[in-house]
Amino acid sequence: MSKLIKLNANRATQVIGRYELDEDLEHLLQPDMTPGDFIRVLIEQKQYLECVRFLAHALPKREGIWWACLATRFTHTPDTEALRQQTLKVTESWVRNPTEELRKQAEKLAALGKYKTPDSWAATAAFWSVGSISNEDAPPMPAPPYLYAHAVSGAIGLAAVADSEDEINSRYQRFLSQGLDLASGGKGMVHEDLAPLLDSPEQKAVTA
């Protein structure tokens, strides 16, 4: 891929330390792998959901949440219910302008969606990314590190399975291409072929 300049780890094992890798896939991980190396292997093995989880924990917060928004936006149609549209709109606004007011709005809309839609989980990712996650009348309590990334991967996973089971793999490929474009410093463009994204030499990633 062009260089994965946005990933905040130099080795894949650093990213795996942020979440629990499926034990059935542990044999795919080698100590000297870069994040790009491991992404390549996961895609070759068609382990798309695990690749989403990995990339969600490797991207910076705002890029990861924007990725969730892009995947969610793909599931919308003119007939998408108003609550979902408003939830996504607020989350997208938070990414562009991460104010506390928008973060709290995202939390309330996510709860109204009952955490059953990609929109709800994208909004939850925004809420969990910074600040306190406790009730307003309780002492401040920050979210555990990378909890937001679980919500990012949840949003993208739900977006992949929405509506048609026949399109799951193609949707994962689409969303992964957008995530890799973001990781390369892009805006989340769709690439029809993942191979060019995975073939170029990878620059050493920045540290967190």
JSON list of C-alpha atoms in Angstrom, two decimals:
[
{"chain": "A", "resi": 1, "resn": "MET", "atom": "CA", "xyz": [0.00, 0.00, 0.00]},
{"chain": "A", "resi": 2, "resn": "SER", "atom": "CA", "xyz": [1.22, 3.46, -0.25]},
{"chain": "A", "resi": 3, "resn": "LYS", "atom": "CA", "xyz": [2.75, 4.01, 3.16]},
{"chain": "A", "resi": 4, "resn": "LEU", "atom": "CA", "xyz": [0.64, 3.31, 6.21]},
{"chain": "A", "resi": 5, "resn": "ILE", "atom": "CA", "xyz": [1.69, 6.57, 7.79]},
{"chain": "A", "resi": 6, "resn": "LYS", "atom": "CA", "xyz": [-1.35, 6.87, 10.06]},
{"chain": "A", "resi": 7, "resn": "LEU", "atom": "CA", "xyz": [-1.03, 3.58, 11.92]},
{"chain": "A", "resi": 8, "resn": "ASN", "atom": "CA", "xyz": [0.13, 4.15, 15.50]},
{"chain": "A", "resi": 9, "resn": "ALA", "atom": "CA", "xyz": [2.28, 1.02, 15.86]},
{"chain": "A", "resi": 10, "resn": "ASN", "atom": "CA", "xyz": [5.52, -0.28, 14.38]},
{"chain": "A", "resi": 11, "resn": "ARG", "atom": "CA", "xyz": [4.79, -3.96, 14.94]},
{"chain": "A", "resi": 12, "resn": "ALA", "atom": "CA", "xyz": [1.60, -5.97, 14.62]},
{"chain": "A", "resi": 13, "resn": "THR", "atom": "CA", "xyz": [2.14, -7.35, 18.12]},
{"chain": "A", "resi": 14, "resn": "GLN", "atom": "CA", "xyz": [1.73, -3.83, 19.52]},
{"chain": "A", "resi": 15, "resn": "VAL", "atom": "CA", "xyz": [-1.76, -3.65, 18.04]},
{"chain": "A", "resi": 16, "resn": "ILE", "atom": "CA", "xyz": [-2.65, -7.16, 19.22]},
{"chain": "A", "resi": 17, "resn": "GLY", "atom": "CA", "xyz": [-1.77, -6.01, 22.73]},
{"chain": "A", "resi": 18, "resn": "ARG", "atom": "CA", "xyz": [-4.77, -3.69, 22.56]},
{"chain": "A", "resi": 19, "resn": "TYR", "atom": "CA", "xyz": [-7.41, -6.39, 22.07]},
{"chain": "A", "resi": 20, "resn": "GLU", "atom": "CA", "xyz": [-7.76, -10.16, 22.14]},
{"chain": "A", "resi": 21, "resn": "LEU", "atom": "CA", "xyz": [-6.89, -11.86, 18.86]},
{"chain": "A", "resi": 22, "resn": "ASP", "atom": "CA", "xyz": [-9.02, -14.87, 17.94]},
{"chain": "A", "resi": 23, "resn": "GLU", "atom": "CA", "xyz": [-6.96, -17.79, 19.26]},
{"chain": "A", "resi": 24, "resn": "ASP", "atom": "CA", "xyz": [-7.61, -19.74, 16.06]},
{"chain": "A", "resi": 25, "resn": "LEU", "atom": "CA", "xyz": [-5.67, -17.06, 14.18]},
{"chain": "A", "resi": 26, "resn": "GLU", "atom": "CA", "xyz": [-2.72, -16.69, 16.53]},
{"chain": "A", "resi": 27, "resn": "HIS", "atom": "CA", "xyz": [-0.58, -18.91, 14.30]},
{"chain": "A", "resi": 28, "resn": "LEU", "atom": "CA", "xyz": [-0.77, -16.26, 11.57]},
{"chain": "A", "resi": 29, "resn": "LEU", "atom": "CA", "xyz": [1.02, -13.66, 13.69]},
{"chain": "A", "resi": 30, "resn": "GLN", "atom": "CA", "xyz": [4.83, -13.54, 13.65]},
{"chain": "A", "resi": 31, "resn": "PRO", "atom": "CA", "xyz": [6.86, -11.37, 16.05]},
{"chain": "A", "resi": 32, "resn": "ASP", "atom": "CA", "xyz": [8.58, -9.33, 13.33]},
{"chain": "A", "resi": 33, "resn": "MET", "atom": "CA", "xyz": [5.45, -8.54, 11.31]},
{"chain": "A", "resi": 34, "resn": "THR", "atom": "CA", "xyz": [4.54, -4.93, 10.66]},
{"chain": "A", "resi": 35, "resn": "PRO", "atom": "CA", "xyz": [0.87, -3.98, 10.87]},
{"chain": "A", "resi": 36, "resn": "GLY", "atom": "CA", "xyz": [0.77, -4.04, 7.07]},
{"chain": "A", "resi": 37, "resn": "ASP", "atom": "CA", "xyz": [2.23, -7.55, 6.98]},
{"chain": "A", "resi": 38, "resn": "PHE", "atom": "CA", "xyz": [-0.48, -8.87, 9.29]},
{"chain": "A", "resi": 39, "resn": "ILE", "atom": "CA", "xyz": [-3.24, -7.05, 7.42]},
{"chain": "A", "resi": 40, "resn": "ARG", "atom": "CA", "xyz": [-2.02, -8.65, 4.20]},
{"chain": "A", "resi": 41, "resn": "VAL", "atom": "CA", "xyz": [-2.10, -12.13, 5.74]},
{"chain": "A", "resi": 42, "resn": "LEU", "atom": "CA", "xyz": [-5.58, -11.65, 7.19]},
{"chain": "A", "resi": 43, "resn": "ILE", "atom": "CA", "xyz": [-6.94, -10.48, 3.85]},
{"chain": "A", "resi": 44, "resn": "GLU", "atom": "CA", "xyz": [-5.28, -13.36, 2.01]},
{"chain": "A", "resi": 45, "resn": "GLN", "atom": "CA", "xyz": [-6.96, -15.74, 4.47]},
{"chain": "A", "resi": 46, "resn": "LYS", "atom": "CA", "xyz": [-10.28, -13.91, 4.00]},
{"chain": "A", "resi": 47, "resn": "GLN", "atom": "CA", "xyz": [-10.38, -13.13, 7.71]},
{"chain": "A", "resi": 48, "resn": "TYR", "atom": "CA", "xyz": [-12.13, -9.87, 7.03]},
{"chain": "A", "resi": 49, "resn": "LEU", "atom": "CA", "xyz": [-13.80, -9.30, 10.39]},
{"chain": "A", "resi": 50, "resn": "GLU", "atom": "CA", "xyz": [-10.53, -9.91, 12.23]},
{"chain": "A", "resi": 51, "resn": "CYS", "atom": "CA", "xyz": [-8.81, -7.53, 9.83]},
{"chain": "A", "resi": 52, "resn": "VAL", "atom": "CA", "xyz": [-11.41, -4.88, 10.64]},
{"chain": "A", "resi": 53, "resn": "ARG", "atom": "CA", "xyz": [-10.83, -5.41, 14.35]},
{"chain": "A", "resi": 54, "resn": "PHE", "atom": "CA", "xyz": [-7.06, -5.14, 13.90]},
{"chain": "A", "resi": 55, "resn": "LEU", "atom": "CA", "xyz": [-7.22, -1.99, 11.78]},
{"chain": "A", "resi": 56, "resn": "ALA", "atom": "CA", "xyz": [-9.73, -0.36, 14.15]},
{"chain": "A", "resi": 57, "resn": "HIS", "atom": "CA", "xyz": [-7.17, -0.74, 16.95]},
{"chain": "A", "resi": 58, "resn": "ALA", "atom": "CA", "xyz": [-4.30, 0.53, 14.78]},
{"chain": "A", "resi": 59, "resn": "LEU", "atom": "CA", "xyz": [-5.81, 3.71, 13.34]},
{"chain": "A", "resi": 60, "resn": "PRO", "atom": "CA", "xyz": [-5.90, 6.97, 15.32]},
{"chain": "A", "resi": 61, "resn": "LYS", "atom": "CA", "xyz": [-9.22, 7.62, 17.02]},
{"chain": "A", "resi": 62, "resn": "ARG", "atom": "CA", "xyz": [-10.73, 10.13, 14.64]},
{"chain": "A", "resi": 63, "resn": "GLU", "atom": "CA", "xyz": [-9.68, 8.21, 11.53]},
{"chain": "A", "resi": 64, "resn": "GLY", "atom": "CA", "xyz": [-11.12, 5.02, 13.03]},
{"chain": "A", "resi": 65, "resn": "ILE", "atom": "CA", "xyz": [-14.43, 6.66, 13.87]},
{"chain": "A", "resi": 66, "resn": "TRP", "atom": "CA", "xyz": [-14.59, 8.30, 10.44]},
{"chain": "A", "resi": 67, "resn": "TRP", "atom": "CA", "xyz": [-14.05, 4.83, 8.96]},
{"chain": "A", "resi": 68, "resn": "ALA", "atom": "CA", "xyz": [-17.08, 3.60, 10.93]},
{"chain": "A", "resi": 69, "resn": "CYS", "atom": "CA", "xyz": [-19.05, 6.55, 9.56]},
{"chain": "A", "resi": 70, "resn": "LEU", "atom": "CA", "xyz": [-18.07, 5.74, 5.97]},
{"chain": "A", "resi": 71, "resn": "ALA", "atom": "CA", "xyz": [-19.17, 2.13, 6.34]},
{"chain": "A", "resi": 72, "resn": "THR", "atom": "CA", "xyz": [-22.39, 3.20, 8.00]},
{"chain": "A", "resi": 73, "resn": "ARG", "atom": "CA", "xyz": [-23.12, 5.80, 5.33]},
{"chain": "A", "resi": 74, "resn": "PHE", "atom": "CA", "xyz": [-22.92, 3.04, 2.70]},
{"chain": "A", "resi": 75, "resn": "THR", "atom": "CA", "xyz": [-25.89, 1.29, 4.32]},
{"chain": "A", "resi": 76, "resn": "HIS", "atom": "CA", "xyz": [-28.12, 4.36, 4.11]},
{"chain": "A", "resi": 77, "resn": "THR", "atom": "CA", "xyz": [-30.79, 4.87, 1.47]},
{"chain": "A", "resi": 78, "resn": "PRO", "atom": "CA", "xyz": [-33.38, 7.62, 1.01]},
{"chain": "A", "resi": 79, "resn": "ASP", "atom": "CA", "xyz": [-35.70, 5.43, 3.09]},
{"chain": "A", "resi": 80, "resn": "THR", "atom": "CA", "xyz": [-33.36, 5.05, 6.07]},
{"chain": "A", "resi": 81, "resn": "GLU", "atom": "CA", "xyz": [-35.22, 5.97, 9.24]},
{"chain": "A", "resi": 82, "resn": "ALA", "atom": "CA", "xyz": [-34.77, 9.46, 10.62]},
{"chain": "A", "resi": 83, "resn": "LEU", "atom": "CA", "xyz": [-33.14, 8.34, 13.88]},
{"chain": "A", "resi": 84, "resn": "ARG", "atom": "CA", "xyz": [-30.38, 6.52, 12.03]},
{"chain": "A", "resi": 85, "resn": "GLN", "atom": "CA", "xyz": [-29.80, 9.49, 9.73]},
{"chain": "A", "resi": 86, "resn": "GLN", "atom": "CA", "xyz": [-29.59, 11.89, 12.66]},
{"chain": "A", "resi": 87, "resn": "THR", "atom": "CA", "xyz": [-27.28, 9.58, 14.61]},
{"chain": "A", "resi": 88, "resn": "LEU", "atom": "CA", "xyz": [-24.84, 9.35, 11.72]},
{"chain": "A", "resi": 89, "resn": "LYS", "atom": "CA", "xyz": [-25.04, 13.07, 11.01]},
{"chain": "A", "resi": 90, "resn": "VAL", "atom": "CA", "xyz": [-24.11, 13.92, 14.60]},
{"chain": "A", "resi": 91, "resn": "THR", "atom": "CA", "xyz": [-21.25, 11.41, 14.62]},
{"chain": "A", "resi": 92, "resn": "GLU", "atom": "CA", "xyz": [-19.86, 12.78, 11.36]},
{"chain": "A", "resi": 93, "resn": "SER", "atom": "CA", "xyz": [-20.12, 16.28, 12.81]},
{"chain": "A", "resi": 94, "resn": "TRP", "atom": "CA", "xyz": [-18.19, 15.15, 15.89]},
{"chain": "A", "resi": 95, "resn": "VAL", "atom": "CA", "xyz": [-15.35, 13.82, 13.73]},
{"chain": "A", "resi": 96, "resn": "ARG", "atom": "CA", "xyz": [-15.11, 17.17, 11.96]},
{"chain": "A", "resi": 97, "resn": "ASN", "atom": "CA", "xyz": [-15.52, 19.18, 15.17]},
{"chain": "A", "resi": 98, "resn": "PRO", "atom": "CA", "xyz": [-15.05, 16.99, 18.28]},
{"chain": "A", "resi": 99, "resn": "THR", "atom": "CA", "xyz": [-16.90, 19.06, 20.87]},
{"chain": "A", "resi": 100, "resn": "GLU", "atom": "CA", "xyz": [-18.25, 17.74, 24.15]},
{"chain": "A", "resi": 101, "resn": "GLU", "atom": "CA", "xyz": [-21.76, 18.79, 23.14]},
{"chain": "A", "resi": 102, "resn": "LEU", "atom": "CA", "xyz": [-21.67, 16.64, 20.01]},
{"chain": "A", "resi": 103, "resn": "ARG", "atom": "CA", "xyz": [-20.14, 13.74, 21.93]},
{"chain": "A", "resi": 104, "resn": "LYS", "atom": "CA", "xyz": [-23.01, 13.80, 24.42]},
{"chain": "A", "resi": 105, "resn": "GLN", "atom": "CA", "xyz": [-25.55, 14.04, 21.59]},
{"chain": "A", "resi": 106, "resn": "ALA", "atom": "CA", "xyz": [-23.94, 10.99, 19.99]},
{"chain": "A", "resi": 107, "resn": "GLU", "atom": "CA", "xyz": [-24.31, 9.08, 23.25]},
{"chain": "A", "resi": 108, "resn": "LYS", "atom": "CA", "xyz": [-28.02, 9.86, 23.55]},
{"chain": "A", "resi": 109, "resn": "LEU", "atom": "CA", "xyz": [-28.75, 8.95, 19.94]},
{"chain": "A", "resi": 110, "resn": "ALA", "atom": "CA", "xyz": [-26.78, 5.72, 20.24]},
{"chain": "A", "resi": 111, "resn": "ALA", "atom": "CA", "xyz": [-28.92, 4.72, 23.22]},
{"chain": "A", "resi": 112, "resn": "LEU", "atom": "CA", "xyz": [-32.11, 5.51, 21.33]},
{"chain": "A", "resi": 113, "resn": "GLY", "atom": "CA", "xyz": [-30.91, 3.15, 18.60]},
{"chain": "A", "resi": 114, "resn": "LYS", "atom": "CA", "xyz": [-30.52, 0.43, 21.24]},
{"chain": "A", "resi": 115, "resn": "TYR", "atom": "CA", "xyz": [-27.09, -0.51, 19.85]},
{"chain": "A", "resi": 116, "resn": "LYS", "atom": "CA", "xyz": [-28.68, -2.53, 17.06]},
{"chain": "A", "resi": 117, "resn": "THR", "atom": "CA", "xyz": [-27.44, -0.54, 14.06]},
{"chain": "A", "resi": 118, "resn": "PRO", "atom": "CA", "xyz": [-24.06, 0.52, 12.66]},
{"chain": "A", "resi": 119, "resn": "ASP", "atom": "CA", "xyz": [-25.10, 4.14, 13.29]},
{"chain": "A", "resi": 120, "resn": "SER", "atom": "CA", "xyz": [-25.59, 3.43, 16.98]},
{"chain": "A", "resi": 121, "resn": "TRP", "atom": "CA", "xyz": [-22.15, 1.85, 17.29]},
{"chain": "A", "resi": 122, "resn": "ALA", "atom": "CA", "xyz": [-20.40, 4.57, 15.31]},
{"chain": "A", "resi": 123, "resn": "ALA", "atom": "CA", "xyz": [-21.92, 7.11, 17.70]},
{"chain": "A", "resi": 124, "resn": "THR", "atom": "CA", "xyz": [-20.87, 4.98, 20.66]},
{"chain": "A", "resi": 125, "resn": "ALA", "atom": "CA", "xyz": [-17.31, 4.96, 19.34]},
{"chain": "A", "resi": 126, "resn": "ALA", "atom": "CA", "xyz": [-17.31, 8.75, 19.38]},
{"chain": "A", "resi": 127, "resn": "PHE", "atom": "CA", "xyz": [-18.66, 8.82, 22.94]},
{"chain": "A", "resi": 128, "resn": "TRP", "atom": "CA", "xyz": [-16.12, 6.27, 24.19]},
{"chain": "A", "resi": 129, "resn": "SER", "atom": "CA", "xyz": [-13.14, 7.93, 22.51]},
{"chain": "A", "resi": 130, "resn": "VAL", "atom": "CA", "xyz": [-12.58, 10.84, 24.91]},
{"chain": "A", "resi": 131, "resn": "GLY", "atom": "CA", "xyz": [-13.88, 12.30, 28.15]},
{"chain": "A", "resi": 132, "resn": "SER", "atom": "CA", "xyz": [-15.93, 10.62, 30.83]},
{"chain": "A", "resi": 133, "resn": "ILE", "atom": "CA", "xyz": [-18.37, 7.79, 30.13]},
{"chain": "A", "resi": 134, "resn": "SER", "atom": "CA", "xyz": [-20.10, 7.93, 33.51]},
{"chain": "A", "resi": 135, "resn": "ASN", "atom": "CA", "xyz": [-23.49, 9.51, 34.12]},
{"chain": "A", "resi": 136, "resn": "GLU", "atom": "CA", "xyz": [-23.47, 13.27, 34.50]},
{"chain": "A", "resi": 137, "resn": "ASP", "atom": "CA", "xyz": [-24.27, 13.03, 38.23]},
{"chain": "A", "resi": 138, "resn": "ALA", "atom": "CA", "xyz": [-21.44, 10.55, 38.88]},
{"chain": "A", "resi": 139, "resn": "PRO", "atom": "CA", "xyz": [-17.69, 11.10, 39.29]},
{"chain": "A", "resi": 140, "resn": "PRO", "atom": "CA", "xyz": [-15.84, 11.29, 35.95]},
{"chain": "A", "resi": 141, "resn": "MET", "atom": "CA", "xyz": [-14.70, 7.93, 34.62]},
{"chain": "A", "resi": 142, "resn": "PRO", "atom": "CA", "xyz": [-12.63, 7.68, 31.43]},
{"chain": "A", "resi": 143, "resn": "ALA", "atom": "CA", "xyz": [-13.29, 4.80, 29.06]},
{"chain": "A", "resi": 144, "resn": "PRO", "atom": "CA", "xyz": [-10.72, 1.99, 29.02]},
{"chain": "A", "resi": 145, "resn": "PRO", "atom": "CA", "xyz": [-8.11, 2.51, 26.30]},
{"chain": "A", "resi": 146, "resn": "TYR", "atom": "CA", "xyz": [-9.27, 1.31, 22.87]},
{"chain": "A", "resi": 147, "resn": "LEU", "atom": "CA", "xyz": [-12.81, 0.61, 24.01]},
{"chain": "A", "resi": 148, "resn": "TYR", "atom": "CA", "xyz": [-13.88, 2.94, 21.20]},
{"chain": "A", "resi": 149, "resn": "ALA", "atom": "CA", "xyz": [-12.14, 0.63, 18.70]},
{"chain": "A", "resi": 150, "resn": "HIS", "atom": "CA", "xyz": [-14.47, -2.21, 19.70]},
{"chain": "A", "resi": 151, "resn": "ALA", "atom": "CA", "xyz": [-17.37, 0.07, 18.78]},
{"chain": "A", "resi": 152, "resn": "VAL", "atom": "CA", "xyz": [-15.71, 0.99, 15.48]},
{"chain": "A", "resi": 153, "resn": "SER", "atom": "CA", "xyz": [-15.33, -2.65, 14.51]},
{"chain": "A", "resi": 154, "resn": "GLY", "atom": "CA", "xyz": [-18.88, -3.33, 15.70]},
{"chain": "A", "resi": 155, "resn": "ALA", "atom": "CA", "xyz": [-20.25, -0.60, 13.43]},
{"chain": "A", "resi": 156, "resn": "ILE", "atom": "CA", "xyz": [-18.33, -1.87, 10.42]},
{"chain": "A", "resi": 157, "resn": "GLY", "atom": "CA", "xyz": [-19.26, -5.48, 11.11]},
{"chain": "A", "resi": 158, "resn": "LEU", "atom": "CA", "xyz": [-22.95, -4.58, 11.28]},
{"chain": "A", "resi": 159, "resn": "ALA", "atom": "CA", "xyz": [-22.64, -2.51, 8.10]},
{"chain": "A", "resi": 160, "resn": "ALA", "atom": "CA", "xyz": [-21.11, -5.49, 6.32]},
{"chain": "A", "resi": 161, "resn": "VAL", "atom": "CA", "xyz": [-23.97, -7.84, 7.17]},
{"chain": "A", "resi": 162, "resn": "ALA", "atom": "CA", "xyz": [-26.80, -5.33, 6.71]},
{"chain": "A", "resi": 163, "resn": "ASP", "atom": "CA", "xyz": [-29.53, -6.17, 4.21]},
{"chain": "A", "resi": 164, "resn": "SER", "atom": "CA", "xyz": [-27.91, -8.90, 2.10]},
{"chain": "A", "resi": 165, "resn": "GLU", "atom": "CA", "xyz": [-25.84, -11.91, 3.16]},
{"chain": "A", "resi": 166, "resn": "ASP", "atom": "CA", "xyz": [-24.72, -12.33, -0.45]},
{"chain": "A", "resi": 167, "resn": "GLU", "atom": "CA", "xyz": [-22.74, -9.09, -0.27]},
{"chain": "A", "resi": 168, "resn": "ILE", "atom": "CA", "xyz": [-20.89, -9.61, 3.01]},
{"chain": "A", "resi": 169, "resn": "ASN", "atom": "CA", "xyz": [-17.45, -10.33, 1.54]},
{"chain": "A", "resi": 170, "resn": "SER", "atom": "CA", "xyz": [-17.68, -7.58, -1.06]},
{"chain": "A", "resi": 171, "resn": "ARG", "atom": "CA", "xyz": [-18.75, -5.11, 1.62]},
{"chain": "A", "resi": 172, "resn": "TYR", "atom": "CA", "xyz": [-15.87, -6.09, 3.88]},
{"chain": "A", "resi": 173, "resn": "GLN", "atom": "CA", "xyz": [-13.48, -5.61, 0.95]},
{"chain": "A", "resi": 174, "resn": "ARG", "atom": "CA", "xyz": [-14.97, -2.20, 0.24]},
{"chain": "A", "resi": 175, "resn": "PHE", "atom": "CA", "xyz": [-14.73, -1.10, 3.86]},
{"chain": "A", "resi": 176, "resn": "LEU", "atom": "CA", "xyz": [-11.20, -2.45, 4.25]},
{"chain": "A", "resi": 177, "resn": "SER", "atom": "CA", "xyz": [-10.10, -0.54, 1.17]},
{"chain": "A", "resi": 178, "resn": "GLN", "atom": "CA", "xyz": [-11.48, 2.63, 2.76]},
{"chain": "A", "resi": 179, "resn": "GLY", "atom": "CA", "xyz": [-9.75, 1.87, 6.05]},
{"chain": "A", "resi": 180, "resn": "LEU", "atom": "CA", "xyz": [-6.44, 1.26, 4.31]},
{"chain": "A", "resi": 181, "resn": "ASP", "atom": "CA", "xyz": [-6.84, 4.48, 2.36]},
{"chain": "A", "resi": 182, "resn": "LEU", "atom": "CA", "xyz": [-7.31, 6.32, 5.66]},
{"chain": "A", "resi": 183, "resn": "ALA", "atom": "CA", "xyz": [-4.27, 4.52, 7.06]},
{"chain": "A", "resi": 184, "resn": "SER", "atom": "CA", "xyz": [-2.30, 5.82, 4.10]},
{"chain": "A", "resi": 185, "resn": "GLY", "atom": "CA", "xyz": [-3.30, 9.41, 4.80]},
{"chain": "A", "resi": 186, "resn": "GLY", "atom": "CA", "xyz": [-6.23, 9.47, 2.38]},
{"chain": "A", "resi": 187, "resn": "LYS", "atom": "CA", "xyz": [-9.85, 10.44, 2.87]},
{"chain": "A", "resi": 188, "resn": "GLY", "atom": "CA", "xyz": [-11.30, 6.93, 2.80]},
{"chain": "A", "resi": 189, "resn": "MET", "atom": "CA", "xyz": [-11.60, 6.37, -0.93]},
{"chain": "A", "resi": 190, "resn": "VAL", "atom": "CA", "xyz": [-12.89, 3.05, -2.25]},
{"chain": "A", "resi": 191, "resn": "HIS", "atom": "CA", "xyz": [-10.41, 0.92, -4.19]},
{"chain": "A", "resi": 192, "resn": "GLU", "atom": "CA", "xyz": [-11.80, -1.91, -6.30]},
{"chain": "A", "resi": 193, "resn": "ASP", "atom": "CA", "xyz": [-8.59, -3.92, -6.03]},
{"chain": "A", "resi": 194, "resn": "LEU", "atom": "CA", "xyz": [-6.94, -4.36, -2.63]},
{"chain": "A", "resi": 195, "resn": "ALA", "atom": "CA", "xyz": [-3.71, -5.76, -4.09]},
{"chain": "A", "resi": 196, "resn": "PRO", "atom": "CA", "xyz": [-2.15, -2.39, -5.02]},
{"chain": "A", "resi": 197, "resn": "LEU", "atom": "CA", "xyz": [-2.87, -1.18, -1.50]},
{"chain": "A", "resi": 198, "resn": "LEU", "atom": "CA", "xyz": [-0.92, -4.10, -0.11]},
{"chain": "A", "resi": 199, "resn": "ASP", "atom": "CA", "xyz": [2.02, -4.33, -2.50]},
{"chain": "A", "resi": 200, "resn": "SER", "atom": "CA", "xyz": [3.97, -1.11, -2.01]},
{"chain": "A", "resi": 201, "resn": "PRO", "atom": "CA", "xyz": [6.75, -0.91, 0.58]},
{"chain": "A", "resi": 202, "resn": "GLU", "atom": "CA", "xyz": [5.45, 0.12, 3.96]},
{"chain": "A", "resi": 203, "resn": "GLN", "atom": "CA", "xyz": [6.90, 3.07, 5.80]},
{"chain": "A", "resi": 204, "resn": "LYS", "atom": "CA", "xyz": [7.65, 2.62, 9.45]},
{"chain": "A", "resi": 205, "resn": "ALA", "atom": "CA", "xyz": [4.53, 3.62, 11.25]},
{"chain": "A", "resi": 206, "resn": "VAL", "atom": "CA", "xyz": [4.43, 6.46, 13.72]},
{"chain": "A", "resi": 207, "resn": "THR", "atom": "CA", "xyz": [4.18, 5.73, 17.39]},
{"chain": "A", "resi": 208, "resn": "ALA", "atom": "CA", "xyz": [1.13, 6.70, 19.41]}
]
